[in-house]
CSV table of C-alpha atoms in Angstrom, one decimal:
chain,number,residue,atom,x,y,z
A,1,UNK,CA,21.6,6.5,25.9
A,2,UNK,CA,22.8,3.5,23.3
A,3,UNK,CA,20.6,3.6,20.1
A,4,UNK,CA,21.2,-0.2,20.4
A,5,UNK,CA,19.0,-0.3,23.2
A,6,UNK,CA,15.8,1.9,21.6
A,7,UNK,CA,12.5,-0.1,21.6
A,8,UNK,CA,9.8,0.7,19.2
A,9,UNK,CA,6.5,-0.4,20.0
A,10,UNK,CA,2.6,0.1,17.5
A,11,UNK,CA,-0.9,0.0,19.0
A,12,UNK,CA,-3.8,0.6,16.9
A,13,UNK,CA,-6.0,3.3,17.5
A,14,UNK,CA,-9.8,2.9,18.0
A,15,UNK,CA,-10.4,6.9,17.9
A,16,UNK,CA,-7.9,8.9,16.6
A,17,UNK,CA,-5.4,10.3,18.6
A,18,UNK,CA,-6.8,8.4,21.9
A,19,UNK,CA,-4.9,5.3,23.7
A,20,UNK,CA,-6.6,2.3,23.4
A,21,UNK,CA,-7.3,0.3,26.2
A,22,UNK,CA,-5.9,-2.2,27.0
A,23,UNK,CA,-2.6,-0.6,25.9
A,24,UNK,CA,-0.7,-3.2,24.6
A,25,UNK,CA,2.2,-2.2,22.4
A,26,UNK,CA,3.4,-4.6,19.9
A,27,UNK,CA,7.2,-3.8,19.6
A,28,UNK,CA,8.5,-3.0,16.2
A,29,UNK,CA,12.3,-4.5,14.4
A,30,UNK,CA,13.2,-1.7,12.5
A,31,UNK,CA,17.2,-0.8,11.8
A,32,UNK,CA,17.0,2.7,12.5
A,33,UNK,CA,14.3,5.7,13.4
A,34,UNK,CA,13.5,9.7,13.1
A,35,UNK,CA,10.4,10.0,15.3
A,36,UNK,CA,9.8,12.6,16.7
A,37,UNK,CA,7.5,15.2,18.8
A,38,UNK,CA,7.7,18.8,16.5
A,39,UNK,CA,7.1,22.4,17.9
A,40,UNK,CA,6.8,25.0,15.2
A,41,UNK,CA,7.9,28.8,16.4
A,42,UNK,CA,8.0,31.8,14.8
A,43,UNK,CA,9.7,35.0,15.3
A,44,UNK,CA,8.1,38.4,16.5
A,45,UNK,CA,8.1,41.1,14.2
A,46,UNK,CA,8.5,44.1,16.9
A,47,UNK,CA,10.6,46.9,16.0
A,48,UNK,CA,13.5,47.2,18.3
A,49,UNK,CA,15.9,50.0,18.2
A,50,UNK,CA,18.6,47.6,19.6
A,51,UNK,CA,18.3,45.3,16.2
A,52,UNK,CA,16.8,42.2,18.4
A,53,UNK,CA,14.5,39.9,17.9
A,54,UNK,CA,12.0,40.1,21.5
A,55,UNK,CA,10.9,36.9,21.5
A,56,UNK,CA,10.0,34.0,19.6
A,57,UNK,CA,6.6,31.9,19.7
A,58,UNK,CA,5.5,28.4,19.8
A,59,UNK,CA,2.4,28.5,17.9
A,60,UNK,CA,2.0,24.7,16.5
A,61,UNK,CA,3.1,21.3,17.6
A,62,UNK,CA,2.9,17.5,15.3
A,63,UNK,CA,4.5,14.5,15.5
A,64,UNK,CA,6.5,13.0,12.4
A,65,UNK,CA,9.6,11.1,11.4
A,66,UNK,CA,9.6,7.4,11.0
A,67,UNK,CA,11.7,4.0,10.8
A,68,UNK,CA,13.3,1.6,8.3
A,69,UNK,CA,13.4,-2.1,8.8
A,70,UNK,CA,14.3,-5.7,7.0
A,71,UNK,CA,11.2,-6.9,5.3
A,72,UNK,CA,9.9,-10.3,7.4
A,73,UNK,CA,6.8,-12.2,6.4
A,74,UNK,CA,3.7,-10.8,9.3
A,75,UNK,CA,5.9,-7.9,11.1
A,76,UNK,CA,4.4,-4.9,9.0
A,77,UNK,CA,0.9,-6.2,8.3
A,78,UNK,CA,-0.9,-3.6,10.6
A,79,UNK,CA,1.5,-0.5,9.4
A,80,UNK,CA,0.2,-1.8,5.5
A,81,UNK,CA,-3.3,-1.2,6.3
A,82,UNK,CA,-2.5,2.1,7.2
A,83,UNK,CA,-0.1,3.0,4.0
A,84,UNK,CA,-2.9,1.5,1.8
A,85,UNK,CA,-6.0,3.5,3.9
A,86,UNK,CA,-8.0,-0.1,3.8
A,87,UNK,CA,-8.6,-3.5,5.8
A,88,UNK,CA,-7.0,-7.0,4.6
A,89,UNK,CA,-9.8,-8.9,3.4
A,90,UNK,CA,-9.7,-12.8,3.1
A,91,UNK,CA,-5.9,-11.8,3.2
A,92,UNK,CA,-6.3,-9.5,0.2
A,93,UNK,CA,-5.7,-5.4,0.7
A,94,UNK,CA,-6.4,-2.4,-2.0
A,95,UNK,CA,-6.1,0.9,-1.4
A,96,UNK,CA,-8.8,2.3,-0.5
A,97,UNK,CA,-9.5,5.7,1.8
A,98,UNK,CA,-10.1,4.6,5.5
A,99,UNK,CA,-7.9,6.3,7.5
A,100,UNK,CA,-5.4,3.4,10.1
A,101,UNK,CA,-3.7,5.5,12.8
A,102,UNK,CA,-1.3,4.3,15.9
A,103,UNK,CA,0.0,5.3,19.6
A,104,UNK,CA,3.8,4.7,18.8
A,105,UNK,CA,5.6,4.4,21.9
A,106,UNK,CA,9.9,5.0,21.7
A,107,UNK,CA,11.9,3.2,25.0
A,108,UNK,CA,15.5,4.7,25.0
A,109,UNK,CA,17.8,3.8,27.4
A,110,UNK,CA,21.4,2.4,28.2
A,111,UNK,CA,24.6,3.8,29.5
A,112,UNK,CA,23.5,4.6,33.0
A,113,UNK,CA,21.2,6.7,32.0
A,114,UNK,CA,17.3,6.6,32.9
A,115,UNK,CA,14.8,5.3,30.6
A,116,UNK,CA,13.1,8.2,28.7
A,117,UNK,CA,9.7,7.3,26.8
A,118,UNK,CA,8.1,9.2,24.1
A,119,UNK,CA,4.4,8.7,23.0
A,120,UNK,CA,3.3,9.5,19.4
A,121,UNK,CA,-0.4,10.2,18.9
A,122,UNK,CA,-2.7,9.7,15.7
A,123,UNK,CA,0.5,8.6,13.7
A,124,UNK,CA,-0.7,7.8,10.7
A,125,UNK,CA,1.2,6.2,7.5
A,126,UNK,CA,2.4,9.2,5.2
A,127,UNK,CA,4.7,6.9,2.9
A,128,UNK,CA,5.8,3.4,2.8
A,129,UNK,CA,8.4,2.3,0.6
A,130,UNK,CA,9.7,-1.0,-0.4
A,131,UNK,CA,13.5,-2.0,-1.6
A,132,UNK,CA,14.5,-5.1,-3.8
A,133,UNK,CA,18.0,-5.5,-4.5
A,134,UNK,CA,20.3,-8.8,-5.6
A,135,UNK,CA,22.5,-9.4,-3.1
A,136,UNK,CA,20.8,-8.2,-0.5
A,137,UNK,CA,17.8,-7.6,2.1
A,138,UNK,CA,14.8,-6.3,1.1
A,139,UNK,CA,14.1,-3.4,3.2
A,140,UNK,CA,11.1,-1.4,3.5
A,141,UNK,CA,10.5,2.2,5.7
A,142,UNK,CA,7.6,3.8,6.6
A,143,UNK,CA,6.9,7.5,7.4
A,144,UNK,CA,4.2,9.0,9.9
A,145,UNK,CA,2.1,12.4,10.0
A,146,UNK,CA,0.6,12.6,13.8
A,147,UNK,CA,-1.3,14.4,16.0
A,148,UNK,CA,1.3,15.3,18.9
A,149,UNK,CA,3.6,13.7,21.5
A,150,UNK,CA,4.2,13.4,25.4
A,151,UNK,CA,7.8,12.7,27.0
A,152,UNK,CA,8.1,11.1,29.9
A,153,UNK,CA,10.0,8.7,32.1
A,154,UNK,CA,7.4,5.7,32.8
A,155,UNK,CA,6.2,3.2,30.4
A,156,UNK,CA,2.6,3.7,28.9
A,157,UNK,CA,0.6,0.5,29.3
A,158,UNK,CA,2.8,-2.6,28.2
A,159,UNK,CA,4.9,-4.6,25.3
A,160,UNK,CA,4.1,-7.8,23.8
A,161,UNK,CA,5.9,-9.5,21.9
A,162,UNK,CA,7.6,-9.0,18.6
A,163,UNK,CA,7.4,-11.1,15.5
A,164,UNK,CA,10.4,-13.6,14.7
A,165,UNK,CA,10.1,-14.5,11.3
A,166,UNK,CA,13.1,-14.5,8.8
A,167,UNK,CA,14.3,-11.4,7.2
A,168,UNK,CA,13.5,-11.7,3.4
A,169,UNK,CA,16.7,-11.4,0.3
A,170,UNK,CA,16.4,-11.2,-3.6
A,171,UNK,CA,17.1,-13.7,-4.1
A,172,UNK,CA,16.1,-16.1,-2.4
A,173,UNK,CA,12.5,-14.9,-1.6
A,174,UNK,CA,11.7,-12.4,-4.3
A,175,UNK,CA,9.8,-13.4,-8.2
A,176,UNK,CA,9.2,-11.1,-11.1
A,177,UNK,CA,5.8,-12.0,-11.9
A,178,UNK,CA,4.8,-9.6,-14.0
A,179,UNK,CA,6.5,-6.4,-16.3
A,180,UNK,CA,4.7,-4.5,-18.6
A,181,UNK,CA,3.7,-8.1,-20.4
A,182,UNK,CA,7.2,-8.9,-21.5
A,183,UNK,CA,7.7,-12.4,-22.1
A,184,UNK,CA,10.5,-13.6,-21.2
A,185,UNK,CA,10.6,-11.5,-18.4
A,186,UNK,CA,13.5,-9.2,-18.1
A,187,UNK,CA,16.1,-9.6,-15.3
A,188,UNK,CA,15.9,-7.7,-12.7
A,189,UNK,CA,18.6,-5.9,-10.4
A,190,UNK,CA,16.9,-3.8,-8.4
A,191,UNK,CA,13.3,-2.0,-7.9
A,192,UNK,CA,11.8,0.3,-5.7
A,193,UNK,CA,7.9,0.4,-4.8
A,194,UNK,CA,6.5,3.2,-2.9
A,195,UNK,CA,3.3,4.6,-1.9
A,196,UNK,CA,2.8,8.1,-0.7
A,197,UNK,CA,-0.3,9.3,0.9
A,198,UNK,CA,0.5,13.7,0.9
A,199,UNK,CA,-0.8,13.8,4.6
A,200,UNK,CA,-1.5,17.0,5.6
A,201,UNK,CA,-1.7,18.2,9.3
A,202,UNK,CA,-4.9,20.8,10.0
A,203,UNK,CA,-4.2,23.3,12.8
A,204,UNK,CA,-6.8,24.1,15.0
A,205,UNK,CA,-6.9,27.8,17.2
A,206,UNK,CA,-6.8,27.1,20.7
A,207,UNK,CA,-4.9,24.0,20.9
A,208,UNK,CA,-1.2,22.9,19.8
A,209,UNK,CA,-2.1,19.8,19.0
A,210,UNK,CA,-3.7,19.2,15.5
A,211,UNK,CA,-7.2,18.5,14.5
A,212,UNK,CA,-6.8,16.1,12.3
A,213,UNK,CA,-4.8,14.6,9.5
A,214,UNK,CA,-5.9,15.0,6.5
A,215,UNK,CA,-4.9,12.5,3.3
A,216,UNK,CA,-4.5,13.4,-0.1
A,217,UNK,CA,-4.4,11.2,-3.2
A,218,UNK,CA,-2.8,7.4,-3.0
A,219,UNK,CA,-0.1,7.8,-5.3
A,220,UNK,CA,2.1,5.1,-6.6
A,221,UNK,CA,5.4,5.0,-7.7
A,222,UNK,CA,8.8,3.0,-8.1
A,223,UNK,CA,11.8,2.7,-10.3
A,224,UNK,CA,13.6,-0.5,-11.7
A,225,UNK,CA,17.0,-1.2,-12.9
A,226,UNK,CA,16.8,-4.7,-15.9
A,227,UNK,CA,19.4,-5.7,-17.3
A,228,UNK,CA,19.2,-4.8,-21.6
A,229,UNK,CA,18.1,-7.0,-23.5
A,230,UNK,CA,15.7,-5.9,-26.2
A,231,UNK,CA,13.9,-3.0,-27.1
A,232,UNK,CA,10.3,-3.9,-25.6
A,233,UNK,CA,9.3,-1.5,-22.2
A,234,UNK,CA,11.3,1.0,-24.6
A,235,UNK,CA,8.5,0.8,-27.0
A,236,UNK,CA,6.1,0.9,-24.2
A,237,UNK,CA,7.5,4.1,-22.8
A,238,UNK,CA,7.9,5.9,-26.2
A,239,UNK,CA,4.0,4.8,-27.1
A,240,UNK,CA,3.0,5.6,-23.7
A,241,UNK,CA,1.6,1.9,-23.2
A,242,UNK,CA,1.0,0.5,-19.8
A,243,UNK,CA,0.8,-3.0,-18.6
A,244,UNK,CA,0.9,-4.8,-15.2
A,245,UNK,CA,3.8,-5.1,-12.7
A,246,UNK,CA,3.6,-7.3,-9.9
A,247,UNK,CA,5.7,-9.5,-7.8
A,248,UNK,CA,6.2,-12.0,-4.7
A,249,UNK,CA,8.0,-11.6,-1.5
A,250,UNK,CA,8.7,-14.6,0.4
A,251,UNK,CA,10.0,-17.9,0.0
A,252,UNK,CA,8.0,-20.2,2.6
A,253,UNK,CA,4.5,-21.6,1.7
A,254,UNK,CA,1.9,-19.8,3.0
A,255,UNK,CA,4.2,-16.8,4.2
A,256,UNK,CA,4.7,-15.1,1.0
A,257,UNK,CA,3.0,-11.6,0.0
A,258,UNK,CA,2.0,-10.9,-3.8
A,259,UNK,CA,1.9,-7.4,-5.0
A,260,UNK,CA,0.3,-6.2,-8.0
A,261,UNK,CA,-0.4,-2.9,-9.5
A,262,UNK,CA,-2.8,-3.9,-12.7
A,263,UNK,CA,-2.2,-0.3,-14.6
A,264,UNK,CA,2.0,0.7,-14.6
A,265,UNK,CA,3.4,3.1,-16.8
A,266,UNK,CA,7.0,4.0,-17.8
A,267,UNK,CA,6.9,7.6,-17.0
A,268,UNK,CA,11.3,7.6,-17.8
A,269,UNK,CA,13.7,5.4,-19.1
A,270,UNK,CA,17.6,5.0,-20.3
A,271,UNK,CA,20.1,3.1,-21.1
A,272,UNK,CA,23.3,4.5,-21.1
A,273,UNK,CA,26.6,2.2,-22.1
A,274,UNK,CA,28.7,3.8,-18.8
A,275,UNK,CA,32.0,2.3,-19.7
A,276,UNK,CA,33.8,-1.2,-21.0
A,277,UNK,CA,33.5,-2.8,-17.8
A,278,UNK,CA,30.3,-2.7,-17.4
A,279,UNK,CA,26.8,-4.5,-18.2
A,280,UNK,CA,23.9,-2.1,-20.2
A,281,UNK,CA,20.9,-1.3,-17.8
A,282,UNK,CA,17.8,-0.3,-18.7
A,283,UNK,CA,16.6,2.2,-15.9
A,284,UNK,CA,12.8,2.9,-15.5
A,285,UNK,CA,10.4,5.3,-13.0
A,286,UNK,CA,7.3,4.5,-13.2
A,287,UNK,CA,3.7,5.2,-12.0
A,288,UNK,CA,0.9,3.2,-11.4
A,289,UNK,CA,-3.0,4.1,-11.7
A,290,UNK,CA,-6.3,3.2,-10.9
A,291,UNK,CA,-7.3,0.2,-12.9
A,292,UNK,CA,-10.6,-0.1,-14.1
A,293,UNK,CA,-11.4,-3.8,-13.4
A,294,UNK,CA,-9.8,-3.7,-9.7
A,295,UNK,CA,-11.3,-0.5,-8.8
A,296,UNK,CA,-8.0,0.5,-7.4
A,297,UNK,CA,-4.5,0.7,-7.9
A,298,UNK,CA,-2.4,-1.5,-6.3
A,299,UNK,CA,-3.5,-4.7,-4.4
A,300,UNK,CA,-1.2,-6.7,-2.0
A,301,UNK,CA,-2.3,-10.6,-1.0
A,302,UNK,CA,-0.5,-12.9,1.9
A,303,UNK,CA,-0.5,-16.1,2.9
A,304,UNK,CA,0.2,-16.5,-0.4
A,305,UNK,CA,1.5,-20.3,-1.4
């Protein structure tokens, strides 16, 4: 099998953990994956006078892993919905708490070899996380928590097509719109924005496949590397003061995405002076929480001019 010839493909679920029909997968660009169909054992606590274990026992079975990709304006929109637990609404999404889950279906071929095709069932998003760098792509990777997989060696249903849109930089197709209401606004080298879900699997007696999956709280976090130039967010982290963060992916009218968490604050900072060479960071984490006017905590727009 060549990795370079793994397809990917979504299809949204109407029932959880049930193909859809017509199943129609819509295939996925992503740079690399870690799906994959889980058994748990465990191990039998007879007492053997030989010193051997007698058997081990399959007693669970999930699917999990994920994929990372290059961030391209309408390629993820259906996978956000499911990080976020909501609907995009007049192209605005919150998070909210209805649960999105997907049939994800993995083509692996090449080398001679005969194509092999796994189905994932009632994957749900776990964690999404976004990556903004200078110099580079932004990337964003999403993890799964699902119900259970099949293997096989025939295609389930059918591919359309994939999206084709261009793969999104720093800096060309990235704004700091908002930090913590500093003005100017500090520059940026890098930030992270993620959103993590703490699925949990529930087993169910009688079945290796899991009930359901259930979703904890909607946390968000991030971190953000500035370059130093006054004391400001430093004041806002000693005082414990928060303040709004929010940016724009995208450089083409109409195919941009604006991301805003209302309530961010500094949960640790530093700036350390590494050696002569080079420049004074000022390294943040941060959390964001509900805010009281949105009614959530973070809210992502498209088709944004």
């Amino acid at each position: 099998m060549n990795s370079s010839e793994t397809t990917i493909g979504i299809l949204a679920e109407t029932t959880w953990g049930e193909l859809p029909s017509p199943a129609v997968f819509t295939p996925v660009r992503f740079t690399g994956e870690t799906l994959k169909i889980g058994r748990e054992y465990v191990e039998s606590e007879e007492i053997e006078p030989s010193g051997n274990v007698t058997d081990s026992i399959m007693v669970g079975g999930d699917a999990s892993g994920g994929f990372d990709a290059e961030f391209s304006y309408g390629t993820f929109d259906a996978l956000i919905e499911s990080a976020l637990r909501s609907t995009w609404s007049n192209n605005v999404i919150e998070n909210a708490v209805t649960q999105k889950s997907f049939h994800i279906q993995k083509k692996q071929t090449g080398g001679g070899d005969a194509a092999v095709y796994e189905l994932y069932k009632g994957m749900v998003v776990n964690t999404m996380a976004i990556n903004i760098s200078a110099k580079a792509k932004t990337t964003v990777s999403f993890t799964f928590a699902g119900k259970n997989g099949t293997i096989g060696t025939a295609l389930t249903g059918s591919f359309g097509s994939a999206t084709n849109n261009e793969i999104l930089d720093a800096s060309n197709a990235f704004v700091l719109d908002k930090a913590f209401g500093s003005s100017p606004l500090p520059k940026l080298m890098s930030m992270t924005i993620n959103i993590d879900n703490g699925l949990t699997g529930r087993p169910v007696a009688g079945s290796v496949d899991l009930l359901r999956i259930s979703q904890g709280r909607c946390r968000v976090t991030g971190s953000a590397s500035f370059y130093f130039q006054n004391k400001a967010m430093m004041d806002l982290f000693l005082a414990g003061t928060g303040g709004e963060l929010a940016v724009t992916l995208g450089k083409v009218t109409g195919e941009k995405y604006s991301i805003s968490m209302p309530s961010v604050k500094i949960t640790d900072a530093d700036h350390f002076s590494p050696n002569n060479e080079d420049d004074v960071m000022l390294n943040i984490t941060w959390q964001a929480s509900k805010d009281t006017t949105l009614g959530a905590t973070i809210e992502i727009t498209r088709a944004v001019a």
